[in-house]
């Protein structure tokens, strides 16, 4: 007897992104524009702009006679328009490029995640492994996003900004085989 139980779990970096309006999937031919930043400005923030992006993750488990026999997993980089915002008189194309790189860093981590997912072997603990891997990649993503802002001083340090752009481009290329089709 073959039974298939589809377990679809939607995980996001922050659960508050659920049902939050338009979501833009990362695509190397579509760059962000200021019209994508539709969220309310956080007046208490010192930021000129905020990019809300995250990893959407789902997986399906196949069981035969209550034994896990296979799994499929999907991960995507998404930009959340209603959580992203900018202050028009403080922003320009240079700042937009900084914000785009935040989204690109999310895509980089999706590719790394897909690579790691491919390395997993089917086991009776696969759900635990998938969830742990998802938590791990989100932690690494948050750390890199914070490191990027700290080193570039939120884009003020132009030399560091250029270094980050090169680093992310190089690594996106390195993991190109894991780019979404």
GROMACS .gro file of N, CA and C in nm:
model
  543
    1UNK      N    1   0.084  -0.117   0.000
    1UNK     CA    2   0.000   0.000   0.000
    1UNK      C    3   0.089   0.123   0.000
    2UNK      N    4   0.068   0.209  -0.096
    2UNK     CA    5   0.148   0.331  -0.103
    2UNK      C    6   0.059   0.447  -0.062
    3UNK      N    7   0.105   0.519   0.036
    3UNK     CA    8   0.035   0.641   0.075
    3UNK      C    9   0.131   0.756   0.060
    4UNK      N   10   0.078   0.862   0.012
    4UNK     CA   11   0.160   0.981  -0.002
    4UNK      C   12   0.100   1.087   0.088
    5UNK      N   13   0.180   1.133   0.178
    5UNK     CA   14   0.137   1.240   0.265
    5UNK      C   15   0.215   1.364   0.225
    6UNK      N   16   0.144   1.464   0.184
    6UNK     CA   17   0.208   1.588   0.143
    6UNK      C   18   0.207   1.682   0.262
    7UNK      N   19   0.324   1.713   0.304
    7UNK     CA   20   0.338   1.806   0.415
    7UNK      C   21   0.400   1.932   0.357
    8UNK      N   22   0.322   2.034   0.349
    8UNK     CA   23   0.370   2.159   0.293
    8UNK      C   24   0.386   2.258   0.406
    9UNK      N   25   0.508   2.296   0.428
    9UNK     CA   26   0.538   2.390   0.534
    9UNK      C   27   0.594   2.517   0.474
   10UNK      N   28   0.537   2.626   0.509
   10UNK     CA   29   0.585   2.754   0.461
   10UNK      C   30   0.658   2.822   0.574
   11UNK      N   31   0.784   2.845   0.549
   11UNK     CA   32   0.865   2.913   0.648
   11UNK      C   33   0.918   3.041   0.587
   12UNK      N   34   0.919   3.144   0.664
   12UNK     CA   35   0.978   3.271   0.621
   12UNK      C   36   1.069   3.319   0.732
   13UNK      N   37   1.159   3.407   0.696
   13UNK     CA   38   1.249   3.461   0.798
   13UNK      C   39   1.170   3.522   0.912
   14UNK      N   40   1.060   3.588   0.880
   14UNK     CA   41   0.973   3.645   0.981
   14UNK      C   42   0.830   3.611   0.944
   15UNK      N   43   0.760   3.548   1.034
   15UNK     CA   44   0.624   3.506   1.003
   15UNK      C   45   0.532   3.622   0.973
   16UNK      N   46   0.568   3.743   1.012
   16UNK     CA   47   0.482   3.858   0.987
   16UNK      C   48   0.472   3.891   0.839
   17UNK      N   49   0.552   3.828   0.753
   17UNK     CA   50   0.544   3.852   0.610
   17UNK      C   51   0.425   3.780   0.547
   18UNK      N   52   0.363   3.689   0.620
   18UNK     CA   53   0.250   3.616   0.564
   18UNK      C   54   0.138   3.712   0.529
   19UNK      N   55   0.077   3.692   0.413
   19UNK     CA   56  -0.036   3.773   0.369
   19UNK      C   57  -0.006   3.923   0.372
   20UNK      N   58   0.111   3.960   0.328
   20UNK     CA   59   0.151   4.100   0.334
   20UNK      C   60   0.160   4.164   0.197
   21UNK      N   61   0.068   4.135   0.110
   21UNK     CA   62   0.065   4.203  -0.019
   21UNK      C   63   0.156   4.138  -0.122
   22UNK      N   64   0.196   4.220  -0.219
   22UNK     CA   65   0.275   4.170  -0.331
   22UNK      C   66   0.411   4.118  -0.286
   23UNK      N   67   0.448   4.006  -0.343
   23UNK     CA   68   0.579   3.946  -0.317
   23UNK      C   69   0.649   3.934  -0.451
   24UNK      N   70   0.774   3.976  -0.455
   24UNK     CA   71   0.853   3.968  -0.578
   24UNK      C   72   0.956   3.857  -0.562
   25UNK      N   73   0.955   3.764  -0.654
   25UNK     CA   74   1.052   3.655  -0.655
   25UNK      C   75   1.181   3.705  -0.719
   26UNK      N   76   1.295   3.669  -0.662
   26UNK     CA   77   1.424   3.713  -0.716
   26UNK      C   78   1.440   3.663  -0.859
   27UNK      N   79   1.491   3.752  -0.944
   27UNK     CA   80   1.514   3.720  -1.083
   27UNK      C   81   1.630   3.806  -1.130
   28UNK      N   82   1.729   3.745  -1.194
   28UNK     CA   83   1.847   3.822  -1.233
   28UNK      C   84   1.819   3.923  -1.344
   29UNK      N   85   1.705   3.913  -1.410
   29UNK     CA   86   1.674   4.010  -1.515
   29UNK      C   87   1.581   4.121  -1.466
   30UNK      N   88   1.531   4.110  -1.344
   30UNK     CA   89   1.444   4.212  -1.289
   30UNK      C   90   1.505   4.269  -1.162
   31UNK      N   91   1.549   4.390  -1.170
   31UNK     CA   92   1.606   4.457  -1.054
   31UNK      C   93   1.497   4.534  -0.981
   32UNK      N   94   1.519   4.559  -0.855
   32UNK     CA   95   1.424   4.637  -0.777
   32UNK      C   96   1.420   4.781  -0.826
   33UNK      N   97   1.306   4.844  -0.810
   33UNK     CA   98   1.292   4.987  -0.836
   33UNK      C   99   1.226   5.048  -0.713
   34UNK      N  100   1.234   5.178  -0.701
   34UNK     CA  101   1.175   5.242  -0.583
   34UNK      C  102   1.024   5.219  -0.577
   35UNK      N  103   0.959   5.195  -0.689
   35UNK     CA  104   0.814   5.170  -0.687
   35UNK      C  105   0.780   5.037  -0.620
   36UNK      N  106   0.880   4.950  -0.602
   36UNK     CA  107   0.858   4.823  -0.532
   36UNK      C  108   0.851   4.841  -0.380
   37UNK      N  109   0.899   4.951  -0.329
   37UNK     CA  110   0.905   4.978  -0.186
   37UNK      C  111   0.776   5.048  -0.146
   38UNK      N  112   0.677   4.972  -0.100
   38UNK     CA  113   0.543   5.024  -0.079
   38UNK      C  114   0.502   5.031   0.067
   39UNK      N  115   0.588   4.988   0.156
   39UNK     CA  116   0.552   4.983   0.297
   39UNK      C  117   0.555   5.118   0.363
   40UNK      N  118   0.492   5.127   0.480
   40UNK     CA  119   0.494   5.253   0.555
   40UNK      C  120   0.634   5.280   0.610
   41UNK      N  121   0.675   5.404   0.603
   41UNK     CA  122   0.806   5.446   0.655
   41UNK      C  123   0.806   5.432   0.806
   42UNK      N  124   0.913   5.375   0.857
   42UNK     CA  125   0.930   5.363   1.002
   42UNK      C  126   0.998   5.491   1.050
   43UNK      N  127   0.919   5.582   1.103
   43UNK     CA  128   0.969   5.715   1.139
   43UNK      C  129   1.076   5.712   1.248
   44UNK      N  130   1.079   5.610   1.329
   44UNK     CA  131   1.179   5.599   1.436
   44UNK      C  132   1.314   5.550   1.384
   45UNK      N  133   1.318   5.503   1.262
   45UNK     CA  134   1.440   5.446   1.205
   45UNK      C  135   1.533   5.555   1.152
   46UNK      N  136   1.663   5.528   1.160
   46UNK     CA  137   1.763   5.617   1.101
   46UNK      C  138   1.788   5.582   0.955
   47UNK      N  139   1.731   5.472   0.908
   47UNK     CA  140   1.756   5.424   0.772
   47UNK      C  141   1.689   5.514   0.669
   48UNK      N  142   1.751   5.519   0.552
   48UNK     CA  143   1.692   5.588   0.437
   48UNK      C  144   1.599   5.494   0.362
   49UNK      N  145   1.626   5.363   0.373
   49UNK     CA  146   1.545   5.262   0.306
   49UNK      C  147   1.562   5.129   0.377
   50UNK      N  148   1.464   5.044   0.363
   50UNK     CA  149   1.469   4.910   0.420
   50UNK      C  150   1.418   4.810   0.317
   51UNK      N  151   1.497   4.706   0.296
   51UNK     CA  152   1.459   4.595   0.210
   51UNK      C  153   1.417   4.478   0.299
   52UNK      N  154   1.293   4.435   0.282
   52UNK     CA  155   1.246   4.316   0.353
   52UNK      C  156   1.246   4.202   0.253
   53UNK      N  157   1.337   4.110   0.274
   53UNK     CA  158   1.344   3.993   0.187
   53UNK      C  159   1.366   3.871   0.274
   54UNK      N  160   1.334   3.756   0.221
   54UNK     CA  161   1.351   3.635   0.299
   54UNK      C  162   1.342   3.512   0.213
   55UNK      N  163   1.362   3.399   0.278
   55UNK     CA  164   1.360   3.270   0.211
   55UNK      C  165   1.226   3.202   0.239
   56UNK      N  166   1.155   3.169   0.132
   56UNK     CA  167   1.034   3.090   0.143
   56UNK      C  168   1.074   2.945   0.117
   57UNK      N  169   1.033   2.858   0.207
   57UNK     CA  170   1.077   2.719   0.202
   57UNK      C  171   0.957   2.627   0.219
   58UNK      N  172   0.952   2.524   0.137
   58UNK     CA  173   0.849   2.422   0.153
   58UNK      C  174   0.909   2.287   0.119
   59UNK      N  175   0.848   2.183   0.173
   59UNK     CA  176   0.893   2.049   0.136
   59UNK      C  177   0.776   1.952   0.140
   60UNK      N  178   0.792   1.845   0.065
   60UNK     CA  179   0.694   1.738   0.061
   60UNK      C  180   0.765   1.608   0.096
   61UNK      N  181   0.700   1.529   0.177
   61UNK     CA  182   0.754   1.400   0.221
   61UNK      C  183   0.669   1.290   0.159
   62UNK      N  184   0.733   1.189   0.104
   62UNK     CA  185   0.661   1.073   0.050
   62UNK      C  186   0.685   0.957   0.145
   63UNK      N  187   0.573   0.892   0.181
   63UNK     CA  188   0.580   0.777   0.271
   63UNK      C  189   0.519   0.654   0.204
   64UNK      N  190   0.575   0.541   0.235
   64UNK     CA  191   0.519   0.412   0.198
   64UNK      C  192   0.513   0.329   0.326
   65UNK      N  193   0.393   0.287   0.361
   65UNK     CA  194   0.374   0.209   0.484
   65UNK      C  195   0.438   0.277   0.604
   66UNK      N  196   0.410   0.406   0.619
   66UNK     CA  197   0.459   0.488   0.730
   66UNK      C  198   0.611   0.503   0.736
   67UNK      N  199   0.678   0.469   0.628
   67UNK     CA  200   0.823   0.487   0.622
   67UNK      C  201   0.853   0.593   0.516
   68UNK      N  202   0.932   0.691   0.552
   68UNK     CA  203   0.969   0.797   0.458
   68UNK      C  204   1.056   0.737   0.349
   69UNK      N  205   1.014   0.759   0.224
   69UNK     CA  206   1.086   0.702   0.110
   69UNK      C  207   1.147   0.808   0.019
   70UNK      N  208   1.099   0.931   0.030
   70UNK     CA  209   1.151   1.037  -0.056
   70UNK      C  210   1.106   1.172  -0.002
   71UNK      N  211   1.169   1.277  -0.051
   71UNK     CA  212   1.126   1.411  -0.018
   71UNK      C  213   1.161   1.503  -0.134
   72UNK      N  214   1.090   1.612  -0.142
   72UNK     CA  215   1.120   1.719  -0.235
   72UNK      C  216   1.116   1.849  -0.156
   73UNK      N  217   1.204   1.940  -0.193
   73UNK     CA  218   1.208   2.067  -0.122
   73UNK      C  219   1.222   2.180  -0.222
   74UNK      N  220   1.164   2.294  -0.186
   74UNK     CA  221   1.176   2.414  -0.268
   74UNK      C  222   1.211   2.531  -0.179
   75UNK      N  223   1.294   2.619  -0.234
   75UNK     CA  224   1.331   2.742  -0.163
   75UNK      C  225   1.336   2.855  -0.265
   76UNK      N  226   1.287   2.970  -0.227
   76UNK     CA  227   1.285   3.087  -0.314
   76UNK      C  228   1.324   3.210  -0.233
   77UNK      N  229   1.386   3.306  -0.302
   77UNK     CA  230   1.416   3.437  -0.243
   77UNK      C  231   1.303   3.531  -0.281
   78UNK      N  232   1.243   3.593  -0.181
   78UNK     CA  233   1.131   3.683  -0.204
   78UNK      C  234   1.158   3.821  -0.142
   79UNK      N  235   1.103   3.921  -0.208
   79UNK     CA  236   1.106   4.060  -0.162
   79UNK      C  237   0.962   4.096  -0.126
   80UNK      N  238   0.944   4.154  -0.008
   80UNK     CA  239   0.812   4.185   0.043
   80UNK      C  240   0.786   4.334   0.031
   81UNK      N  241   0.703   4.370  -0.067
   81UNK     CA  242   0.682   4.511  -0.101
   81UNK      C  243   0.621   4.592   0.014
   82UNK      N  244   0.530   4.532   0.087
   82UNK     CA  245   0.459   4.605   0.192
   82UNK      C  246   0.540   4.620   0.321
   83UNK      N  247   0.652   4.552   0.329
   83UNK     CA  248   0.742   4.565   0.445
   83UNK      C  249   0.868   4.643   0.409
   84UNK      N  250   0.884   4.676   0.283
   84UNK     CA  251   1.001   4.751   0.234
   84UNK      C  252   0.960   4.896   0.212
   85UNK      N  253   1.048   4.988   0.248
   85UNK     CA  254   1.014   5.129   0.237
   85UNK      C  255   1.138   5.214   0.212
   86UNK      N  256   1.116   5.338   0.172
   86UNK     CA  257   1.225   5.433   0.151
   86UNK      C  258   1.175   5.575   0.174
   87UNK      N  259   1.270   5.662   0.203
   87UNK     CA  260   1.241   5.805   0.219
   87UNK      C  261   1.293   5.873   0.093
   88UNK      N  262   1.201   5.921   0.013
   88UNK     CA  263   1.232   5.971  -0.121
   88UNK      C  264   1.346   6.073  -0.123
   89UNK      N  265   1.342   6.172  -0.035
   89UNK     CA  266   1.444   6.278  -0.041
   89UNK      C  267   1.580   6.235   0.013
   90UNK      N  268   1.590   6.114   0.065
   90UNK     CA  269   1.719   6.063   0.115
   90UNK      C  270   1.775   5.952   0.028
   91UNK      N  271   1.705   5.918  -0.082
   91UNK     CA  272   1.744   5.803  -0.163
   91UNK      C  273   1.778   5.842  -0.306
   92UNK      N  274   1.863   5.759  -0.365
   92UNK     CA  275   1.904   5.776  -0.504
   92UNK      C  276   1.936   5.638  -0.560
   93UNK      N  277   1.989   5.633  -0.681
   93UNK     CA  278   2.019   5.505  -0.745
   93UNK      C  279   2.129   5.429  -0.671
   94UNK      N  280   2.223   5.500  -0.611
   94UNK     CA  281   2.329   5.436  -0.533
   94UNK      C  282   2.268   5.360  -0.413
   95UNK      N  283   2.175   5.423  -0.343
   95UNK     CA  284   2.109   5.359  -0.230
   95UNK      C  285   2.025   5.241  -0.279
   96UNK      N  286   1.961   5.256  -0.394
   96UNK     CA  287   1.882   5.147  -0.451
   96UNK      C  288   1.972   5.026  -0.480
   97UNK      N  289   2.092   5.051  -0.530
   97UNK     CA  290   2.187   4.941  -0.556
   97UNK      C  291   2.224   4.870  -0.426
   98UNK      N  292   2.239   4.947  -0.318
   98UNK     CA  293   2.267   4.887  -0.187
   98UNK      C  294   2.151   4.797  -0.145
   99UNK      N  295   2.029   4.845  -0.164
   99UNK     CA  296   1.911   4.766  -0.128
   99UNK      C  297   1.899   4.641  -0.216
  100UNK      N  298   1.928   4.656  -0.345
  100UNK     CA  299   1.926   4.541  -0.437
  100UNK      C  300   2.023   4.433  -0.389
  101UNK      N  301   2.140   4.476  -0.339
  101UNK     CA  302   2.238   4.377  -0.293
  101UNK      C  303   2.186   4.299  -0.172
  102UNK      N  304   2.105   4.363  -0.088
  102UNK     CA  305   2.042   4.287   0.021
  102UNK      C  306   1.957   4.174  -0.037
  103UNK      N  307   1.880   4.204  -0.141
  103UNK     CA  308   1.797   4.102  -0.205
  103UNK      C  309   1.886   3.996  -0.271
  104UNK      N  310   1.996   4.038  -0.333
  104UNK     CA  311   2.089   3.944  -0.396
  104UNK      C  312   2.154   3.852  -0.292
  105UNK      N  313   2.181   3.904  -0.174
  105UNK     CA  314   2.237   3.821  -0.066
  105UNK      C  315   2.135   3.715  -0.025
  106UNK      N  316   2.008   3.751  -0.026
  106UNK     CA  317   1.904   3.652   0.003
  106UNK      C  318   1.906   3.542  -0.102
  107UNK      N  319   1.915   3.581  -0.230
  107UNK     CA  320   1.922   3.482  -0.338
  107UNK      C  321   2.046   3.394  -0.323
  108UNK      N  322   2.158   3.452  -0.287
  108UNK     CA  323   2.279   3.372  -0.266
  108UNK      C  324   2.254   3.264  -0.162
  109UNK      N  325   2.190   3.300  -0.053
  109UNK     CA  326   2.163   3.201   0.051
  109UNK      C  327   2.061   3.097   0.008
  110UNK      N  328   1.968   3.134  -0.078
  110UNK     CA  329   1.876   3.035  -0.134
  110UNK      C  330   1.955   2.933  -0.215
  111UNK      N  331   2.050   2.979  -0.293
  111UNK     CA  332   2.130   2.886  -0.374
  111UNK      C  333   2.214   2.795  -0.287
  112UNK      N  334   2.273   2.849  -0.183
  112UNK     CA  335   2.351   2.768  -0.089
  112UNK      C  336   2.259   2.666  -0.022
  113UNK      N  337   2.140   2.711   0.014
  113UNK     CA  338   2.041   2.623   0.075
  113UNK      C  339   2.005   2.509  -0.020
  114UNK      N  340   1.979   2.540  -0.146
  114UNK     CA  341   1.946   2.436  -0.244
  114UNK      C  342   2.061   2.337  -0.259
  115UNK      N  343   2.183   2.387  -0.258
  115UNK     CA  344   2.300   2.299  -0.265
  115UNK      C  345   2.300   2.203  -0.145
  116UNK      N  346   2.279   2.258  -0.026
  116UNK     CA  347   2.280   2.174   0.094
  116UNK      C  348   2.162   2.076   0.094
  117UNK      N  349   2.048   2.120   0.045
  117UNK     CA  350   1.933   2.030   0.036
  117UNK      C  351   1.964   1.911  -0.053
  118UNK      N  352   2.036   1.936  -0.161
  118UNK     CA  353   2.072   1.830  -0.254
  118UNK      C  354   2.164   1.726  -0.189
  119UNK      N  355   2.238   1.767  -0.087
  119UNK     CA  356   2.330   1.676  -0.020
  119UNK      C  357   2.261   1.583   0.079
  120UNK      N  358   2.138   1.617   0.118
  120UNK     CA  359   2.067   1.537   0.218
  120UNK      C  360   2.028   1.400   0.163
  121UNK      N  361   2.034   1.301   0.248
  121UNK     CA  362   1.992   1.165   0.216
  121UNK      C  363   1.857   1.139   0.284
  122UNK      N  364   1.773   1.063   0.218
  122UNK     CA  365   1.644   1.028   0.276
  122UNK      C  366   1.668   0.948   0.403
  123UNK      N  367   1.599   0.985   0.507
  123UNK     CA  368   1.604   0.911   0.634
  123UNK      C  369   1.471   0.933   0.705
  124UNK      N  370   1.452   0.862   0.812
  124UNK     CA  371   1.330   0.878   0.890
  124UNK      C  372   1.332   1.006   0.973
  125UNK      N  373   1.444   1.077   0.969
  125UNK     CA  374   1.459   1.203   1.042
  125UNK      C  375   1.469   1.322   0.947
  126UNK      N  376   1.427   1.303   0.823
  126UNK     CA  377   1.446   1.406   0.722
  126UNK      C  378   1.373   1.536   0.757
  127UNK      N  379   1.256   1.527   0.817
  127UNK     CA  380   1.184   1.650   0.854
  127UNK      C  381   1.267   1.733   0.951
  128UNK      N  382   1.324   1.667   1.049
  128UNK     CA  383   1.408   1.736   1.146
  128UNK      C  384   1.530   1.796   1.077
  129UNK      N  385   1.589   1.721   0.986
  129UNK     CA  386   1.706   1.770   0.914
  129UNK      C  387   1.671   1.890   0.826
  130UNK      N  388   1.559   1.883   0.757
  130UNK     CA  389   1.515   1.994   0.671
  130UNK      C  390   1.491   2.120   0.753
  131UNK      N  391   1.421   2.104   0.863
  131UNK     CA  392   1.393   2.220   0.948
  131UNK      C  393   1.521   2.278   1.009
  132UNK      N  394   1.612   2.192   1.049
  132UNK     CA  395   1.740   2.240   1.105
  132UNK      C  396   1.822   2.313   0.999
  133UNK      N  397   1.824   2.258   0.880
  133UNK     CA  398   1.897   2.322   0.771
  133UNK      C  399   1.836   2.458   0.738
  134UNK      N  400   1.705   2.468   0.742
  134UNK     CA  401   1.637   2.595   0.715
  134UNK      C  402   1.672   2.698   0.822
  135UNK      N  403   1.670   2.658   0.947
  135UNK     CA  404   1.708   2.750   1.056
  135UNK      C  405   1.853   2.795   1.040
  136UNK      N  406   1.940   2.702   1.005
  136UNK     CA  407   2.082   2.732   0.988
  136UNK      C  408   2.105   2.833   0.875
  137UNK      N  409   2.040   2.814   0.761
  137UNK     CA  410   2.061   2.904   0.649
  137UNK      C  411   2.004   3.042   0.680
  138UNK      N  412   1.892   3.048   0.751
  138UNK     CA  413   1.836   3.178   0.789
  138UNK      C  414   1.928   3.252   0.886
  139UNK      N  415   1.991   3.178   0.974
  139UNK     CA  416   2.087   3.239   1.067
  139UNK      C  417   2.206   3.295   0.990
  140UNK      N  418   2.257   3.217   0.896
  140UNK     CA  419   2.370   3.263   0.815
  140UNK      C  420   2.331   3.383   0.729
  141UNK      N  421   2.210   3.382   0.676
  141UNK     CA  422   2.161   3.494   0.597
  141UNK      C  423   2.155   3.621   0.682
  142UNK      N  424   2.098   3.612   0.799
  142UNK     CA  425   2.088   3.729   0.888
  142UNK      C  426   2.227   3.781   0.925
  143UNK      N  427   2.319   3.690   0.953
  143UNK     CA  428   2.455   3.731   0.987
  143UNK      C  429   2.523   3.805   0.871
  144UNK      N  430   2.504   3.753   0.748
  144UNK     CA  431   2.566   3.819   0.633
  144UNK      C  432   2.501   3.955   0.606
  145UNK      N  433   2.370   3.963   0.619
  145UNK     CA  434   2.302   4.092   0.598
  145UNK      C  435   2.355   4.196   0.698
  146UNK      N  436   2.370   4.155   0.822
  146UNK     CA  437   2.422   4.247   0.924
  146UNK      C  438   2.567   4.284   0.897
  147UNK      N  439   2.646   4.187   0.856
  147UNK     CA  440   2.788   4.212   0.825
  147UNK      C  441   2.799   4.308   0.706
  148UNK      N  442   2.717   4.288   0.605
  148UNK     CA  443   2.716   4.376   0.488
  148UNK      C  444   2.687   4.520   0.528
  149UNK      N  445   2.582   4.540   0.607
  149UNK     CA  446   2.549   4.677   0.651
  149UNK      C  447   2.659   4.736   0.739
  150UNK      N  448   2.714   4.654   0.828
  150UNK     CA  449   2.819   4.704   0.916
  150UNK      C  450   2.944   4.744   0.838
  151UNK      N  451   2.989   4.659   0.749
  151UNK     CA  452   3.112   4.687   0.676
  151UNK      C  453   3.096   4.798   0.574
  152UNK      N  454   2.979   4.807   0.512
  152UNK     CA  455   2.956   4.914   0.414
  152UNK      C  456   2.901   5.039   0.482
  153UNK      N  457   2.882   5.032   0.611
  153UNK     CA  458   2.820   5.140   0.688
  153UNK      C  459   2.690   5.183   0.620
  154UNK      N  460   2.608   5.085   0.590
  154UNK     CA  461   2.480   5.107   0.522
  154UNK      C  462   2.497   5.185   0.392
  155UNK      N  463   2.601   5.152   0.319
  155UNK     CA  464   2.636   5.205   0.186
  155UNK      C  465   2.723   5.329   0.190
  156UNK      N  466   2.749   5.386   0.306
  156UNK     CA  467   2.829   5.508   0.315
  156UNK      C  468   2.974   5.484   0.274
  157UNK      N  469   3.029   5.369   0.314
  157UNK     CA  470   3.167   5.334   0.283
  157UNK      C  471   3.171   5.273   0.142
  158UNK      N  472   3.197   5.355   0.044
  158UNK     CA  473   3.184   5.316  -0.097
  158UNK      C  474   3.280   5.205  -0.138
  159UNK      N  475   3.402   5.205  -0.085
  159UNK     CA  476   3.497   5.098  -0.119
  159UNK      C  477   3.446   4.963  -0.070
  160UNK      N  478   3.393   4.960   0.050
  160UNK     CA  479   3.338   4.835   0.104
  160UNK      C  480   3.215   4.793   0.024
  161UNK      N  481   3.135   4.888  -0.017
  161UNK     CA  482   3.018   4.857  -0.099
  161UNK      C  483   3.061   4.787  -0.228
  162UNK      N  484   3.164   4.838  -0.292
  162UNK     CA  485   3.215   4.778  -0.416
  162UNK      C  486   3.267   4.637  -0.388
  163UNK      N  487   3.337   4.618  -0.277
  163UNK     CA  488   3.387   4.484  -0.241
  163UNK      C  489   3.272   4.386  -0.222
  164UNK      N  490   3.167   4.431  -0.155
  164UNK     CA  491   3.052   4.344  -0.133
  164UNK      C  492   2.983   4.309  -0.264
  165UNK      N  493   2.970   4.407  -0.353
  165UNK     CA  494   2.908   4.380  -0.483
  165UNK      C  495   2.985   4.273  -0.558
  166UNK      N  496   3.117   4.281  -0.556
  166UNK     CA  497   3.201   4.182  -0.625
  166UNK      C  498   3.189   4.046  -0.557
  167UNK      N  499   3.192   4.044  -0.425
  167UNK     CA  500   3.183   3.919  -0.349
  167UNK      C  501   3.052   3.846  -0.378
  168UNK      N  502   2.941   3.919  -0.373
  168UNK     CA  503   2.811   3.857  -0.396
  168UNK      C  504   2.799   3.809  -0.541
  169UNK      N  505   2.843   3.890  -0.635
  169UNK     CA  506   2.838   3.849  -0.777
  169UNK      C  507   2.919   3.723  -0.801
  170UNK      N  508   3.038   3.718  -0.742
  170UNK     CA  509   3.125   3.601  -0.756
  170UNK      C  510   3.058   3.475  -0.700
  171UNK      N  511   2.994   3.489  -0.585
  171UNK     CA  512   2.932   3.372  -0.521
  171UNK      C  513   2.800   3.333  -0.587
  172UNK      N  514   2.727   3.430  -0.639
  172UNK     CA  515   2.608   3.394  -0.717
  172UNK      C  516   2.649   3.310  -0.838
  173UNK      N  517   2.759   3.349  -0.899
  173UNK     CA  518   2.809   3.273  -1.014
  173UNK      C  519   2.857   3.135  -0.970
  174UNK      N  520   2.926   3.129  -0.857
  174UNK     CA  521   2.976   3.002  -0.804
  174UNK      C  522   2.860   2.902  -0.783
  175UNK      N  523   2.746   2.952  -0.740
  175UNK     CA  524   2.630   2.866  -0.713
  175UNK      C  525   2.524   2.877  -0.824
  176UNK      N  526   2.566   2.914  -0.943
  176UNK     CA  527   2.472   2.932  -1.054
  176UNK      C  528   2.391   2.807  -1.085
  177UNK      N  529   2.450   2.691  -1.063
  177UNK     CA  530   2.379   2.567  -1.090
  177UNK      C  531   2.255   2.552  -1.002
  178UNK      N  532   2.247   2.630  -0.896
  178UNK     CA  533   2.135   2.623  -0.800
  178UNK      C  534   2.040   2.740  -0.813
  179UNK      N  535   2.051   2.812  -0.925
  179UNK     CA  536   1.960   2.923  -0.954
  179UNK      C  537   1.826   2.865  -0.996
  180UNK      N  538   1.719   2.930  -0.955
  180UNK     CA  539   1.585   2.886  -0.992
  180UNK      C  540   1.565   2.901  -1.142
  181UNK      N  541   1.495   2.805  -1.199
  181UNK     CA  542   1.469   2.810  -1.343
  181UNK      C  543   1.351   2.894  -1.375
   0.00000   0.00000   0.00000
